[in-house]
Coordinates of C-alpha atoms and ligand atoms in Angstrom, one line a residue:
X1 CA 3.3 -20.4 -6.3
X2 CA 5.4 -22.1 -8.9
X3 CA 9.1 -21.3 -8.6
X4 CA 11.6 -22.3 -10.7
X5 CA 14.2 -25.1 -10.1
X6 CA 17.2 -25.3 -12.1
X7 CA 18.3 -28.7 -13.5
X8 CA 20.9 -28.4 -10.2
X9 CA 17.7 -28.6 -8.1
X10 CA 18.2 -24.9 -7.1
X11 CA 15.3 -22.2 -6.8
X12 CA 16.0 -19.7 -9.1
X13 CA 16.0 -16.1 -8.2
X14 CA 15.9 -12.9 -9.8
X15 CA 18.5 -10.6 -8.3
X16 CA 18.2 -6.8 -9.2
X17 CA 21.7 -5.0 -7.5
X18 CA 19.4 -1.7 -7.6
X19 CA 21.3 1.7 -7.6
X20 CA 23.0 3.8 -4.9
X21 CA 24.0 1.7 -1.8
X22 CA 22.2 -1.7 -3.3
X23 CA 24.6 -3.2 -4.8
X24 CA 26.5 -3.3 -1.6
X25 CA 23.7 -4.0 0.2
X26 CA 22.3 -6.6 -1.7
X27 CA 25.8 -8.5 -2.1
X28 CA 25.9 -8.8 2.1
X29 CA 22.3 -10.4 1.5
X30 CA 23.8 -12.6 -1.2
X31 CA 26.8 -13.6 0.5
X32 CA 24.7 -15.0 4.0
X33 CA 22.4 -16.9 2.0
X34 CA 25.1 -18.4 0.1
X35 CA 27.0 -19.3 3.5
X36 CA 24.0 -21.1 5.1
X37 CA 23.7 -23.7 1.9
X38 CA 20.4 -22.8 0.7
X39 CA 19.2 -24.5 -2.5
X40 CA 19.3 -20.8 -4.4
X41 CA 20.7 -19.5 -7.6
X42 CA 20.7 -16.1 -9.0
X43 CA 19.6 -14.9 -12.4
X44 CA 21.2 -11.1 -12.1
X45 CA 19.5 -8.4 -13.7
X46 CA 19.3 -4.4 -14.3
X47 CA 16.3 -1.9 -13.4
X48 CA 16.7 1.4 -12.6
X49 CA 19.5 4.4 -12.8
X50 CA 21.6 2.7 -15.8
X51 CA 18.5 2.0 -17.3
X52 CA 17.4 5.1 -17.6
X53 CA 20.3 6.3 -18.7
X54 CA 20.6 4.5 -21.5
X55 CA 17.1 5.7 -23.0
X56 CA 14.7 3.1 -21.8
X57 CA 11.9 5.5 -20.3
X58 CA 10.6 2.8 -18.1
X59 CA 13.8 1.6 -16.0
X60 CA 13.2 -2.0 -16.6
X61 CA 14.3 -3.5 -19.6
X62 CA 12.5 -6.9 -21.3
X63 CA 15.3 -9.2 -20.1
X64 CA 14.8 -8.3 -16.7
X65 CA 10.5 -8.7 -17.1
X66 CA 11.2 -12.1 -18.5
X67 CA 13.5 -13.6 -15.6
X68 CA 10.7 -12.5 -13.2
X69 CA 8.4 -14.0 -15.1
X70 CA 10.3 -16.9 -15.0
X71 CA 11.3 -17.2 -11.3
X72 CA 8.8 -15.0 -9.6
X73 CA 10.8 -14.2 -6.9
X74 CA 12.7 -11.5 -6.7
X75 CA 15.4 -9.8 -4.2
X76 CA 16.5 -6.3 -5.0
X77 CA 18.2 -3.4 -4.1
X78 CA 16.8 0.0 -4.0
X79 CA 16.3 1.7 -7.6
X80 CA 16.6 5.5 -8.1
X81 CA 14.0 7.7 -9.5
X82 CA 15.8 10.0 -11.6
X83 CA 14.8 13.6 -11.8
X84 CA 15.6 15.1 -15.2
X85 CA 15.5 11.8 -17.6
X86 CA 12.7 9.1 -17.5
X87 CA 10.0 10.1 -14.9
X88 CA 8.4 7.3 -13.4
X89 CA 9.9 5.0 -10.5
X90 CA 10.9 2.0 -11.8
X91 CA 9.9 0.2 -8.5
X92 CA 6.7 1.5 -9.3
X93 CA 6.7 -0.2 -12.4
X94 CA 7.7 -3.4 -10.8
X95 CA 5.0 -3.7 -8.6
X96 CA 2.6 -2.8 -10.9
X97 CA 4.0 -5.1 -13.8
X98 CA 3.2 -7.9 -11.7
X99 CA 0.9 -7.1 -9.7
X100 CA 2.0 -7.4 -5.9
X101 CA -0.9 -6.1 -4.3
X102 CA 0.2 -6.8 -1.2
X103 CA 3.3 -4.9 0.9
X104 CA 4.3 -6.4 3.9
X105 CA 6.2 -4.9 6.7
X106 CA 7.4 -6.4 9.6
X107 CA 8.8 -3.7 12.8
X108 CA 10.6 -5.6 15.5
X109 CA 13.0 -4.4 17.9
X110 CA 16.4 -5.4 17.8
X111 CA 18.8 -6.2 20.3
X112 CA 21.2 -3.7 20.9
X113 CA 19.7 -0.7 18.6
X114 CA 18.8 2.2 21.1
X115 CA 15.4 3.7 20.7
X116 CA 13.3 5.0 23.0
X117 CA 11.0 2.0 22.5
X118 CA 13.7 0.0 24.3
X119 CA 12.6 -3.4 26.0
X120 CA 8.9 -2.9 24.9
X121 CA 8.9 -5.9 22.9
X122 CA 7.9 -4.1 19.8
X123 CA 7.0 -7.2 17.1
X124 CA 4.4 -6.4 14.3
X125 CA 3.4 -6.4 10.8
X126 CA 1.7 -3.8 8.8
X127 CA 0.2 -4.9 5.6
X128 CA -0.5 -2.5 3.6
X129 CA -2.6 -2.7 0.5
X130 CA 0.0 -1.7 -2.5
X131 CA -1.7 -1.2 -5.9
X132 CA -5.0 1.0 -5.5
X133 CA -6.2 4.3 -3.8
X134 CA -4.9 7.4 -4.0
X135 CA -1.6 5.6 -5.7
X136 CA -3.5 4.7 -8.7
X137 CA -2.5 8.5 -9.8
X138 CA -5.7 9.0 -11.9
X139 CA -5.5 12.8 -11.3
X140 CA -7.5 16.1 -13.2
X141 CA -7.5 19.2 -13.1
X142 CA -11.0 20.7 -12.8
X143 CA -10.6 24.2 -13.3
X144 CA -7.1 25.8 -13.6
X145 CA -7.0 26.5 -9.4
X146 CA -9.2 23.1 -8.4
X147 CA -7.5 19.6 -8.9
X148 CA -9.0 16.2 -8.4
X149 CA -7.3 12.7 -7.4
X150 CA -9.7 9.6 -7.7
X151 CA -9.3 7.6 -4.9
X152 CA -10.7 4.2 -6.0
X153 CA -10.9 1.4 -3.8
X154 CA -12.2 -2.4 -5.2
X155 CA -14.1 -5.2 -3.0
X156 CA -11.8 -7.4 -5.1
X157 CA -8.3 -5.4 -3.8
X158 CA -9.8 -5.4 -0.4
X159 CA -10.7 -8.7 -0.1
X160 CA -7.3 -9.7 -1.5
X161 CA -5.2 -7.4 1.2
X162 CA -7.8 -9.0 4.0
X163 CA -7.1 -12.6 3.3
X164 CA -3.4 -11.9 2.8
X165 CA -3.3 -10.1 6.5
X166 CA -5.3 -12.9 8.1
X167 CA -3.4 -15.3 6.1
X168 CA -0.3 -14.1 7.2
X169 CA -1.1 -13.6 10.6
X170 CA -1.7 -17.5 10.8
X171 CA 1.6 -18.4 9.1
X172 CA 3.4 -16.4 12.3
X173 CA 1.3 -17.9 14.9
X174 CA -0.2 -14.1 15.5
X175 CA -3.4 -13.9 17.9
X176 CA -4.7 -10.4 16.3
X177 CA -4.9 -8.5 13.3
X178 CA -6.1 -4.5 13.7
X179 CA -7.8 -3.1 10.1
X180 CA -7.4 0.5 10.5
X181 CA -9.5 3.0 8.2
X182 CA -10.8 6.4 7.5
X183 CA -14.3 4.7 7.4
X184 CA -15.9 7.6 9.7
X185 CA -15.2 10.2 7.3
X186 CA -14.6 7.9 3.9
X187 CA -17.6 5.8 4.3
X188 CA -17.7 4.2 1.0
X189 CA -13.9 3.9 0.0
X190 CA -12.5 3.7 3.3
X191 CA -15.5 1.8 4.7
X192 CA -15.0 -0.7 1.9
X193 CA -12.1 -2.3 3.2
X194 CA -13.7 -2.1 6.9
X195 CA -16.4 -4.2 6.1
X196 CA -14.7 -6.8 4.0
X197 CA -13.0 -7.2 6.9
X198 CA -15.6 -7.4 9.0
X199 CA -17.0 -10.1 6.9
X200 CA -13.7 -12.1 6.1
X201 CA -12.9 -12.0 9.8
X202 CA -15.6 -14.4 10.5
X203 CA -13.4 -17.0 8.3
X204 CA -10.5 -16.6 11.3
X205 CA -12.4 -17.4 14.5
X206 CA -8.8 -18.1 15.8
X207 CA -7.4 -14.8 15.8
X208 CA -9.2 -11.4 17.3
X209 CA -10.2 -9.1 14.8
X210 CA -10.4 -5.3 15.5
X211 CA -11.1 -1.9 13.6
X212 CA -9.1 1.2 14.5
X213 CA -9.4 4.3 13.3
X214 CA -6.1 5.3 10.9
X215 CA -5.3 8.5 13.1
X216 CA -5.9 6.7 16.4
X217 CA -4.3 3.8 15.4
X218 CA -1.0 6.3 14.5
X219 CA -1.2 7.5 17.9
X220 CA -1.5 4.1 19.7
X221 CA 1.4 3.2 17.8
X222 CA 4.0 6.2 19.3
X223 CA 2.2 5.4 22.5
X224 CA 1.8 1.8 22.4
X225 CA 3.3 0.4 19.9
X226 CA 3.6 -3.5 21.5
X227 CA -0.7 -4.0 21.5
X228 CA -0.4 -4.6 17.6
X229 CA 0.5 -7.7 15.8
X230 CA -0.9 -7.2 12.4
X231 CA -2.4 -4.0 11.2
X232 CA -4.5 -4.2 7.7
X233 CA -4.9 -0.7 5.7
X234 CA -4.8 1.0 2.6
X235 CA -2.0 2.2 0.5
X236 CA -2.0 5.6 1.4
X237 CA -2.4 5.1 5.2
X238 CA -0.3 2.2 4.9
X239 CA 2.5 4.1 3.5
X240 CA 2.3 6.3 6.5
X241 CA 2.1 4.2 9.2
X242 CA 4.8 1.6 8.1
X243 CA 7.3 4.6 7.7
X244 CA 6.2 5.8 11.6
X245 CA 6.7 2.2 12.6
X246 CA 10.1 1.9 11.4
X247 CA 11.1 4.4 13.1
X248 CA 10.2 2.9 16.4
X249 CA 12.5 0.6 16.1
X250 CA 15.9 2.4 14.8
X251 CA 15.1 3.6 11.3
X252 CA 15.6 2.5 7.9
X253 CA 18.5 0.2 8.0
X254 CA 16.0 -2.3 9.7
X255 CA 13.0 -2.3 8.2
X256 CA 12.4 -4.9 5.7
X257 CA 9.8 -5.7 3.2
X258 CA 8.0 -8.1 0.6
X259 CA 5.7 -7.1 -2.2
X260 CA 3.3 -9.8 -2.6
X261 CA 1.4 -11.0 -5.9
X262 CA -0.2 -14.1 -7.0
X263 CA 2.2 -14.9 -9.2
X264 CA 5.0 -12.6 -7.9
X265 CA 6.9 -11.5 -4.6
X266 CA 9.3 -9.3 -4.9
X267 CA 11.5 -8.9 -1.7
X268 CA 13.3 -5.3 -0.6
X269 CA 14.5 -3.3 2.0
X270 CA 12.0 0.3 2.9
X271 CA 15.0 2.2 2.4
X272 CA 15.9 4.0 -1.0
X273 CA 19.5 4.2 -2.8
X274 CA 21.4 6.3 -0.2
X275 CA 23.1 8.0 -2.8
X276 CA 25.3 9.5 -0.5
X277 CA 26.5 6.3 1.3
X278 CA 27.0 5.0 -2.0
X279 CA 30.7 2.7 -2.3
X280 CA 31.5 3.7 1.0
X281 CA 31.1 0.4 2.6
X282 CA 29.2 1.9 5.5
X283 CA 25.6 1.3 5.2
X284 CA 23.8 -1.0 7.4
X285 CA 22.7 -4.1 5.2
X286 CA 20.1 -5.2 7.7
X287 CA 17.1 -4.3 6.4
X288 CA 17.5 -6.3 3.1
X289 CA 19.3 -9.4 4.8
X290 CA 15.9 -9.5 6.8
X291 CA 14.1 -9.3 3.2
X292 CA 16.3 -12.0 2.0
X293 CA 14.8 -14.0 5.4
X294 CA 11.0 -13.0 4.1
X295 CA 11.9 -14.3 0.8
X296 CA 13.6 -17.8 2.0
X297 CA 10.8 -18.5 4.1
X298 CA 8.4 -17.2 0.9
X299 CA 10.3 -20.2 -0.8
X300 CA 10.3 -22.9 1.7
X301 CA 13.6 -22.5 2.9
X302 CA 12.8 -22.3 6.6
X303 CA 16.1 -23.4 8.2
X304 CA 18.0 -21.2 6.2
X305 CA 15.8 -18.4 7.1
X306 CA 15.7 -18.8 10.7
X307 CA 19.5 -19.8 10.7
X308 CA 19.9 -16.2 9.1
X309 CA 17.8 -14.6 11.2
X310 CA 19.6 -15.9 14.8
X311 CA 22.9 -14.7 13.1
X312 CA 21.3 -11.4 12.8
X313 CA 20.0 -11.2 16.9
X314 CA 23.2 -12.5 18.1
X315 CA 25.3 -10.5 15.9
X316 CA 23.5 -7.4 17.3
X317 CA 23.0 -8.5 20.8
X318 CA 26.7 -9.0 20.9
X319 CA 27.2 -5.7 20.2
X320 CA 31.0 -6.3 18.9
X321 CA 29.9 -4.5 15.6
X322 CA 28.0 -2.2 14.7
X323 CA 27.3 -0.1 11.5
X324 CA 27.2 3.7 11.7
X325 CA 23.8 4.5 11.5
X326 CA 23.7 2.9 15.3
X327 CA 26.8 4.1 16.8
X328 CA 27.7 7.2 14.3
X329 CA 29.4 6.6 10.9
X330 CA 33.1 7.8 13.3
X331 CA 32.6 4.9 14.7
X332 CA 30.7 2.6 12.9
X333 CA 32.3 -1.1 11.4
X334 CA 32.3 -1.8 7.8
X335 CA 29.0 -3.5 5.9
X336 CA 31.3 -6.2 5.0
X337 CA 33.0 -6.7 8.2
X338 CA 29.1 -6.5 9.6
X339 CA 28.6 -9.2 6.7
X340 CA 31.2 -11.6 7.7
X341 CA 30.2 -11.3 11.6
X342 CA 26.7 -12.4 10.5
X343 CA 28.0 -15.4 8.6
X344 CA 30.2 -16.4 11.1
X345 CA 27.2 -16.2 13.8
X346 CA 25.6 -18.6 11.5
X347 CA 24.1 -21.7 13.6
X348 CA 24.5 -19.7 16.8
X349 CA 20.8 -19.0 18.9
X350 CA 20.5 -15.8 21.4
X351 CA 19.1 -17.1 24.8
X352 CA 16.7 -14.1 24.4
X353 CA 15.7 -13.1 21.3
X354 CA 14.0 -15.4 19.8
X355 CA 13.1 -16.2 16.1
X356 CA 9.1 -16.9 15.6
X357 CA 7.8 -20.1 14.4
X358 CA 6.9 -19.5 10.4
X359 CA 4.1 -22.0 8.5
X360 CA 4.3 -21.6 4.7
X361 CA 1.8 -18.5 4.0
X362 CA -1.1 -19.8 2.1
X363 CA -1.7 -17.4 -0.4
X364 CA -5.4 -16.1 -0.8
X365 CA -7.3 -17.4 -3.7
X366 CA -9.7 -14.7 -4.6
X367 CA -11.9 -15.2 -7.8
X368 CA -10.3 -13.7 -10.7
X369 CA -13.6 -12.2 -12.2
X370 CA -13.5 -8.8 -12.3
X371 CA -16.6 -7.5 -11.0
X372 CA -16.7 -9.8 -7.4
X373 CA -19.8 -8.6 -6.4
X374 CA -23.3 -9.3 -8.0
X375 CA -26.7 -7.0 -6.7
X376 CA -30.0 -8.2 -6.8
X377 CA -31.1 -4.6 -8.4
X378 CA -29.4 -1.0 -8.8
X379 CA -30.9 1.9 -10.1
X380 CA -29.6 5.1 -11.3
X381 CA -31.4 7.9 -8.7
X382 CA -30.1 10.9 -10.2
X383 CA -26.9 12.7 -11.4
X384 CA -24.1 15.1 -9.9
X385 CA -22.9 18.0 -12.3
X386 CA -19.9 19.6 -11.5
X387 CA -18.9 22.8 -13.1
X388 CA -16.9 25.7 -13.7
X389 CA -18.3 29.1 -12.8
X390 CA -17.5 32.4 -11.0
X391 CA -20.9 33.3 -10.4
X392 CA -22.3 32.8 -6.6
X393 CA -24.6 30.3 -5.1
X394 CA -27.3 32.4 -5.2
X395 CA -27.0 32.9 -8.8
X396 CA -26.3 29.4 -9.9
X397 CA -29.2 27.9 -7.2
X398 CA -32.2 29.8 -9.4
X399 CA -30.3 29.4 -12.6
X400 CA -30.5 25.4 -12.3
X401 CA -33.5 25.0 -10.9
X402 CA -34.6 26.8 -14.4
X403 CA -32.3 24.5 -16.2
X404 CA -34.2 21.4 -14.6
X405 CA -38.1 22.5 -15.1
X406 CA -39.1 20.8 -17.8
X407 CA -36.5 17.7 -17.3
X408 CA -37.2 14.6 -15.3
X409 CA -34.8 15.7 -12.7
X410 CA -35.2 18.6 -9.9
X411 CA -32.1 20.6 -8.3
X412 CA -31.5 19.0 -4.2
X413 CA -28.6 21.2 -3.5
X414 CA -25.2 23.2 -4.6
X415 CA -22.5 22.4 -2.8
X416 CA -18.8 23.9 -2.8
X417 CA -16.1 21.2 -2.0
X418 CA -18.6 18.6 -0.3
X419 CA -20.5 21.4 1.4
X420 CA -23.8 22.3 0.9
X421 CA -24.4 25.8 -0.2
X422 CA -27.8 26.0 -2.0
X423 CA -30.6 25.9 -0.4
X424 CA -28.1 28.3 2.0
X425 CA -27.9 27.1 5.6
X426 CA -26.8 30.4 7.1
X427 CA -22.9 29.0 6.9
X428 CA -19.5 30.5 6.1
X429 CA -17.8 28.7 3.3
X430 CA -15.3 30.0 1.4
X431 CA -16.3 29.1 -2.1
X432 CA -13.9 28.3 -5.3
X433 CA -15.0 28.1 -9.0
X434 CA -16.0 24.2 -8.9
X435 CA -19.9 23.5 -8.0
X436 CA -21.4 20.3 -7.4
X437 CA -25.3 20.3 -8.8
X438 CA -27.2 17.1 -7.3
X439 CA -29.9 16.5 -9.6
X440 CA -32.2 13.9 -8.3
X441 CA -35.3 12.1 -10.5
X442 CA -38.9 13.1 -10.2
X443 CA -39.8 9.6 -10.7
X444 CA -38.2 7.8 -7.6
X445 CA -39.4 4.2 -9.1
X446 CA -37.8 4.0 -12.2
X447 CA -33.8 4.2 -13.0
X448 CA -33.1 7.3 -14.5
X449 CA -31.5 7.1 -18.6
X450 CA -28.4 8.0 -20.2
X451 CA -30.2 10.3 -22.4
X452 CA -32.1 12.0 -19.4
X453 CA -29.0 12.6 -18.4
X454 CA -27.2 13.7 -21.8
X455 CA -30.7 16.0 -22.1
X456 CA -29.5 17.5 -19.2
X457 CA -26.2 18.1 -19.6
X458 CA -27.0 19.6 -23.4
X459 CA -29.5 22.3 -21.2
X460 CA -26.4 23.3 -19.0
X461 CA -23.8 23.3 -21.2
X462 CA -25.9 26.0 -23.3
X463 CA -25.1 28.5 -20.4
X464 CA -22.5 27.0 -17.8
X465 CA -19.4 24.7 -18.5
X466 CA -19.2 21.0 -16.8
X467 CA -16.5 19.7 -16.2
X468 CA -17.8 16.2 -14.7
X469 CA -20.5 13.7 -14.4
X470 CA -20.9 11.2 -11.6
X471 CA -24.4 8.9 -11.5
X472 CA -26.1 8.8 -8.3
X473 CA -26.6 5.0 -7.5
X474 CA -29.0 3.1 -5.7
X475 CA -27.6 -0.4 -5.1
X476 CA -29.5 -3.2 -3.2
X477 CA -31.5 -0.4 -1.8
X478 CA -28.5 1.2 -0.1
X479 CA -27.6 4.8 -1.3
X480 CA -24.2 4.1 -3.5
X481 CA -23.3 7.7 -3.1
X482 CA -22.2 9.9 -0.1
X483 CA -24.2 13.3 1.3
X484 CA -22.7 16.5 1.3
X485 CA -21.7 18.1 4.6
X486 CA -25.3 19.7 5.6
X487 CA -27.2 17.6 3.6
X488 CA -30.4 16.0 5.0
Ligands
LIG1 P1 16.8 7.4 1.3 O1 17.8 6.4 0.2 O2 16.2 5.7 1.7 O3 18.1 7.7 2.2 C1 17.2 8.8 3.4 C2 18.4 8.4 4.5 O4 17.9 7.3 5.2 C3 19.9 8.0 4.4 O5 20.4 9.6 4.1 C4 20.2 7.6 5.8 O6 20.1 8.3 6.8 C5 19.0 6.7 5.8 N1 19.4 5.5 5.4 C6 19.3 4.5 4.2 N2 19.3 3.9 3.9 C7 19.9 3.3 5.3 C8 20.4 1.8 5.7 N3 20.7 1.0 4.9 N4 21.5 2.3 6.8 C9 21.1 3.4 7.2 N5 20.3 4.1 7.5 C10 20.0 4.5 5.5 O7 15.8 8.0 0.8 P2 16.1 8.8 -0.1 O8 17.7 10.2 -0.1 O9 14.6 9.9 0.0 O10 15.8 8.6 -1.5 C11 17.0 8.3 -2.4 C12 16.4 7.3 -3.6 O11 16.2 6.3 -3.5 C13 15.7 8.6 -4.6 O12 16.2 8.5 -6.0 C14 14.3 7.5 -4.4 O13 13.4 7.9 -5.0 C15 14.9 6.0 -4.0 N6 14.0 5.1 -3.7 C16 13.8 3.9 -3.9 C17 13.3 3.3 -2.8 C18 13.2 1.6 -3.2 O14 13.9 1.1 -4.4 N7 12.4 0.6 -2.6 C19 12.8 3.4 -1.8 C20 13.1 4.9 -1.5 C21 13.6 6.0 -2.2 P3 20.9 9.5 7.2 O15 21.3 10.7 6.1 O16 20.5 10.0 8.6 O17 22.2 8.6 7.8

């Protein structure tokens, strides 16, 4: 990544103080970085509530976008997602605008922070895919009472996040990467991450690679979190397990994060703007301070980063000043006094609490072409037609067998929310008015044509309301669709 270096030889960073407690915690991190003498210069910009209130619906002004395009590195405070004016989260807008596809969340036990896991040595990193999955937010009402959300997972997205996880593990000399998926159920989407992980892991023989099912991962994280070093996972799973993991080490006050892309990286605390504490000078700034440590490493400022991390560890270990989230807000020290203490501890090291050795992170280079995979052979072997109907499966089945007669298709089955209901299997299924009719080609060797699909849809629409259509693909001989529950 090419950073912007100013005429005075400093690396320029876009600084977004943010909303609520944002300005207080960001100011704390800024003061500490400046006290190390690191060669950083700030370009302060706005985003979030103030911008929404000025009437800019994205919450991200053009000046901020231009600044980030120039600096490629952002340290930001939390941004409020307002209700009532402006609908989209400015955070998500920033992450998407700059394609920061990897969300890295370190979770480490901190000295002097009371938790049920104290002394267990938790030190793990969740690497969460940040762009795809259900978070793409592609949703449709299928019938007035049935909603659909598309879970889109790409091979390219998987390859980027898997490589990032292994590269991150290497940069921190970690020995093990777990890939956590729900591929036992979602064989194509979640399975894509698992298969990519298994393939790419061969390029990293120095790192032990294991797959774990996400629900067991959540269970194991609560039971024996110290077994994990790096966990790579899809967006939705990552959202849940990274919050779970943060809670193991003391909560949001101690949870830093980095949003990494090929071109831009955004560093921020995991927490939000905590409006009830805004302006009170009581909030714990550690999360954003540790995010700024990640930022300094990203910028190659390893000495300053280690110095700050050591000073945080020493300050917490000494326990002379502690913030309200740790000891109660009636006894906690102020944000500024806590910051002063960290500054006074710069240059000190704990005998017990060590900073990991870090090497520069090699950002993975995945080809930019959109497809990434080129199969030798593909064909369409049928079509699923989803429809809205108040009829039951015993009425729909014969009707669709009749519709299919005289076409190049036959009706293989009808399902309701993924369970086969026709031909009947004697199961008890509580059906809704959204049906999937699976039509399979009568001429298996030839690919189904678009014209044949359109003709079938025309016949269906003379009697029924179809709501969407999916082609059934076979790619290099493998089924490109899943079977229904109960389908042979
Ligand atoms: P929040 O701001 O994270 O606050 C929830 C609670 O977490 C606080 O009440 C406090 O708990 C604790 N907390 C947060 N930051 C802390 C810190 N630095 N030190 C100690 N404790 C801390 O979540 P929210 O109230 O759900 O969201 C408020 C706003 O922030 C919303 O507009 C939301 O959209 C936005 N948000 C932004 C981001 C982001 O910019 N990345 C992330 C999340 C949320 P106690 O009440 O127990 O003291």
